[in-house]
Amino acid sequence: MAQCTLVSGSVALITLHSPPVNALSAVVRQGIVDTVGRALSDPKVKSVVICGQNGTFCGGADIKEFARPMSGPPLVPMIHAIEAGDKPVVAAIEGIAFGGGLELALGCHYRIAHAKSRLGLPEVSLGLLPAAGGSQRLPRLIGIPAALELITTGRHVTAAEALKLGMVDQVTEQNTVEAAVKFSQGVAGRSVDACRLSARPCPSPPDLDALFEEAMQRVRQSARGAIAPVACVQAVRAAATLPYLEGMEREKELMATLFNSGQARAMQYCFFAQRVVGKWTLPNGARWDTSKARHISKAAVIGLGTMGRGITVALAQTGVSVIAVETQERQLAEAKQAVSGMLERGAKRRGGASPLGLVHYSPHLQAAADVDLVIEAVFEDMALKKEIFHQLSAVCKPGTLLCTNTSGLDVDCLASKTKKPELVVGMHFFAPAHVMKLLEVVYGPRSSPEAVATAMQLGKRMGKVSVAVGNCPGFVGNRMLKPYMEQASFLLEEGATPELVDQVLEEFGFAMGVFKMSDLSGLDVGWRIRKEAGQTGPGVPSGQPMRVRQGRRYSPLADLICEQGRFGQKTGRGWYQYDKPGGQVASSDPWLHSFLEEYRAQNGLVARRINHQEVLERCLYTLINEGFRILEDGIAAMPQDIDAIYVFGYGWPRHRGGPMFYAGMVGLARVLEKLEHYHQVHPDVPYLEPSSLLRRLVASSSPPIQRWMQVNKMSQSQL
Ligand code: NAI
């Protein structure tokens, strides 16, 4: 709701009340319409100030209302009525003015912001555009280039930047409401004609066409198939080229298209998924007791390779003091330099002091004796990790939490090497660890709720999306990646090229196709693991062809190219060739194409034309199928966990909502039918066999994703 009080005898102070962020729900809108209407017609009132309770102006629309039929007064006429009034209306912005909140402020005649407030139009990140006049008023206030940038990226600005851009009239470090009241008294009685943004012409640079063309190109390139950023450019173009009212019509049309698109639904689902994974539900429906989380002020990182360096940086940037341990002298020296560089660049970007002093280096494990938590990031070698956990258990003080950054090894097995297995959990970061948002927190059967809660909480402090997952080879993300990569390799055997497969996946919206991604992460890592596990070389059992392992189809292509010393970007050759070792510019490699032809000839495989649909379905549906198995096995508590993992850690396009949400969009029956078809064609590929949860969901008329786990539970209890 919104309450109005008369202050200083002539100022109507309207306060939005709707915790936690004063979202513009139906009752709040009604409250604004009523109070503004009364204030404008009350002769005692000479000016109006709008503010939000509890130091927050307004977080924007109430997203929960998107799914329901519209009720209450609409936003556009409400804002228009404020702007059209004759008495000056001042927005007192504290905390945040986001989305509809900023649009409300743009409808006011003046804006006063607290120095610590942030302003922005983040609609694009929910698959929408600012459709309460934001796309028409902001360009009129700050010019087209700046408005285009803010609206197409959804970026927030600080009050200082807002002042520079001309978005606000004044920034204060004092009480914002008092400053706004005083300001409003100063302008009371003056004409507000010039302050109505809708009546202003849009400042038009001479090279308008070129500017929009360039913006459209930039947006199309980075949007990876998302339509909202494109619609945002079109809306701003309308502001620049049409009269205000026609621009508003265009804004409305574009919004309707976005609103009804599956993309907006997918992005809103992601928004809620990110929140629900933070609630840390367990597969059995229980929740971790967050109050049990311990505060971590001192941590150790063991192994300063790619991951250890990133983790050290992420911890120090969170204010945790770090003992960084590396046994190789050269690595240690290199790591010191790399970590310091990253910390300094980070501090420069953020504009704060570098937390360099928080990091101390040592070649000895003993240096970790008095830390609260250890994150081990040595080579992916079980024997080595076991030895380190055994030593850590002896070296560290009794309550120290011992975490591993393994990509998929058995966390419980490591726990068994320690005196207190309940204090062992996985903290699986993603490269580069100081940048990537995802953290899989792996709980073993013996991990204590306190240990898991602490790891989850620390992840959150580091700005990560922490997702609690069960312990199994590859956990959630990498376990699902395996069948996906396997299909990609089979497709090469059958006639596809890495270029074709990557093109299809990138057109779908992945940041990078599977082969480019493998080249980037290094092909040798998986190869070493397969070699150690005895999976490479001749077929198993012996006498079987190389392409068969225990009756299952196996593709040795990655092993064969590793044998040629082609490890990906790091060696300048992999599935592609690169400009130089370590280079990032991939180009087609004729060697690889003739290698594939020879391989097919040697193995009696006849290349066929493979269409885009088959590439997409085989790669994605096997990945999704494994997701269903993960839900069945209780490794993830709910589909939202899997989707958050893929969106935040694996470059899955947000506008497609994550793999499990996408399956629902495609239709579970269709996914099932396609898997059945491909499994019939390839009976020696178990990953193509539809999971029983998928079958049961289809048999239960494919309920919405929020009800999948009920179906899972019901059918499990009937077993
Ligand atoms: P890396 O090979 O870059 O670094 C490992 C470091 O550990 C090396 O500097 C090595 O000298 C050091 N080390 C070995 N034994 C040690 C010991 N006893 N004490 C202290 N330091 C020791 O490996 P990377 O890529 O950083 O991987 C580390 C772990 O993180 C592995 O378990 C890996 O599976 C996992 N991981 C890797 C990801 C990646 O993208 N590279 C992503 C997520 C997890």
GROMACS .gro file of N, CA, C and O in nm, residues 48 84 123 141 164 208 223 269 289 319 371-372 410 421 469 529 531 543 675:
model
   76
   48VAL      N    1   0.472   1.743  -0.378
   48VAL     CA    2   0.458   1.602  -0.336
   48VAL      C    3   0.595   1.536  -0.336
   48VAL      O    4   0.677   1.562  -0.425
   84ALA      N    5   0.146   1.440  -1.528
   84ALA     CA    6   0.056   1.541  -1.583
   84ALA      C    7   0.010   1.644  -1.479
   84ALA      O    8  -0.037   1.752  -1.515
  123GLU      N    9   1.481  -0.499  -1.673
  123GLU     CA   10   1.377  -0.583  -1.735
  123GLU      C   11   1.433  -0.680  -1.836
  123GLU      O   12   1.385  -0.793  -1.848
  141LEU      N   13   1.568   1.185  -2.134
  141LEU     CA   14   1.637   1.246  -2.020
  141LEU      C   15   1.789   1.241  -2.036
  141LEU      O   16   1.857   1.339  -2.009
  164LYS      N   17   2.586   1.207  -1.306
  164LYS     CA   18   2.667   1.243  -1.422
  164LYS      C   19   2.586   1.229  -1.551
  164LYS      O   20   2.595   1.311  -1.641
  208LEU      N   21   2.191   0.898  -3.657
  208LEU     CA   22   2.096   0.812  -3.586
  208LEU      C   23   2.089   0.670  -3.643
  208LEU      O   24   2.093   0.571  -3.569
  223ALA      N   25   2.343  -1.145  -2.775
  223ALA     CA   26   2.218  -1.197  -2.719
  223ALA      C   27   2.203  -1.348  -2.739
  223ALA      O   28   2.123  -1.411  -2.670
  269TYR      N   29   1.155  -1.787  -1.483
  269TYR     CA   30   1.176  -1.914  -1.413
  269TYR      C   31   1.319  -1.917  -1.354
  269TYR      O   32   1.339  -1.955  -1.239
  289ASP      N   33   1.977  -2.638   0.805
  289ASP     CA   34   1.955  -2.534   0.904
  289ASP      C   35   2.064  -2.429   0.885
  289ASP      O   36   2.179  -2.448   0.924
  319GLY      N   37   3.709  -1.102   0.167
  319GLY     CA   38   3.756  -1.058   0.298
  319GLY      C   39   3.806  -1.173   0.385
  319GLY      O   40   3.834  -1.154   0.503
  371VAL      N   41   4.362  -2.282   1.033
  371VAL     CA   42   4.256  -2.220   0.953
  371VAL      C   43   4.119  -2.280   0.987
  371VAL      O   44   4.110  -2.388   1.046
  372ASP      N   45   4.011  -2.209   0.948
  372ASP     CA   46   3.876  -2.259   0.975
  372ASP      C   47   3.829  -2.356   0.867
  372ASP      O   48   3.740  -2.438   0.889
  410ASP      N   49   3.502  -3.923  -0.571
  410ASP     CA   50   3.417  -3.960  -0.459
  410ASP      C   51   3.455  -3.884  -0.331
  410ASP      O   52   3.560  -3.910  -0.271
  421PRO      N   53   3.506  -3.745   0.931
  421PRO     CA   54   3.444  -3.742   0.797
  421PRO      C   55   3.325  -3.649   0.789
  421PRO      O   56   3.291  -3.602   0.681
  469VAL      N   57   2.440  -3.052  -0.383
  469VAL     CA   58   2.417  -3.172  -0.465
  469VAL      C   59   2.473  -3.295  -0.394
  469VAL      O   60   2.560  -3.285  -0.309
  529ILE      N   61   4.236  -3.930  -1.710
  529ILE     CA   62   4.144  -4.000  -1.619
  529ILE      C   63   4.098  -4.131  -1.683
  529ILE      O   64   4.097  -4.236  -1.619
  531LYS      N   65   4.255  -4.302  -1.910
  531LYS     CA   66   4.369  -4.393  -1.918
  531LYS      C   67   4.389  -4.464  -1.785
  531LYS      O   68   4.405  -4.585  -1.778
  543GLY      N   69   3.978  -5.832  -2.713
  543GLY     CA   70   3.925  -5.903  -2.830
  543GLY      C   71   3.810  -5.827  -2.892
  543GLY      O   72   3.780  -5.841  -3.010
  675LEU      N   73   1.379  -3.979  -2.768
  675LEU     CA   74   1.478  -4.066  -2.705
  675LEU      C   75   1.450  -4.211  -2.741
  675LEU      O   76   1.541  -4.289  -2.771
   0.00000   0.00000   0.00000
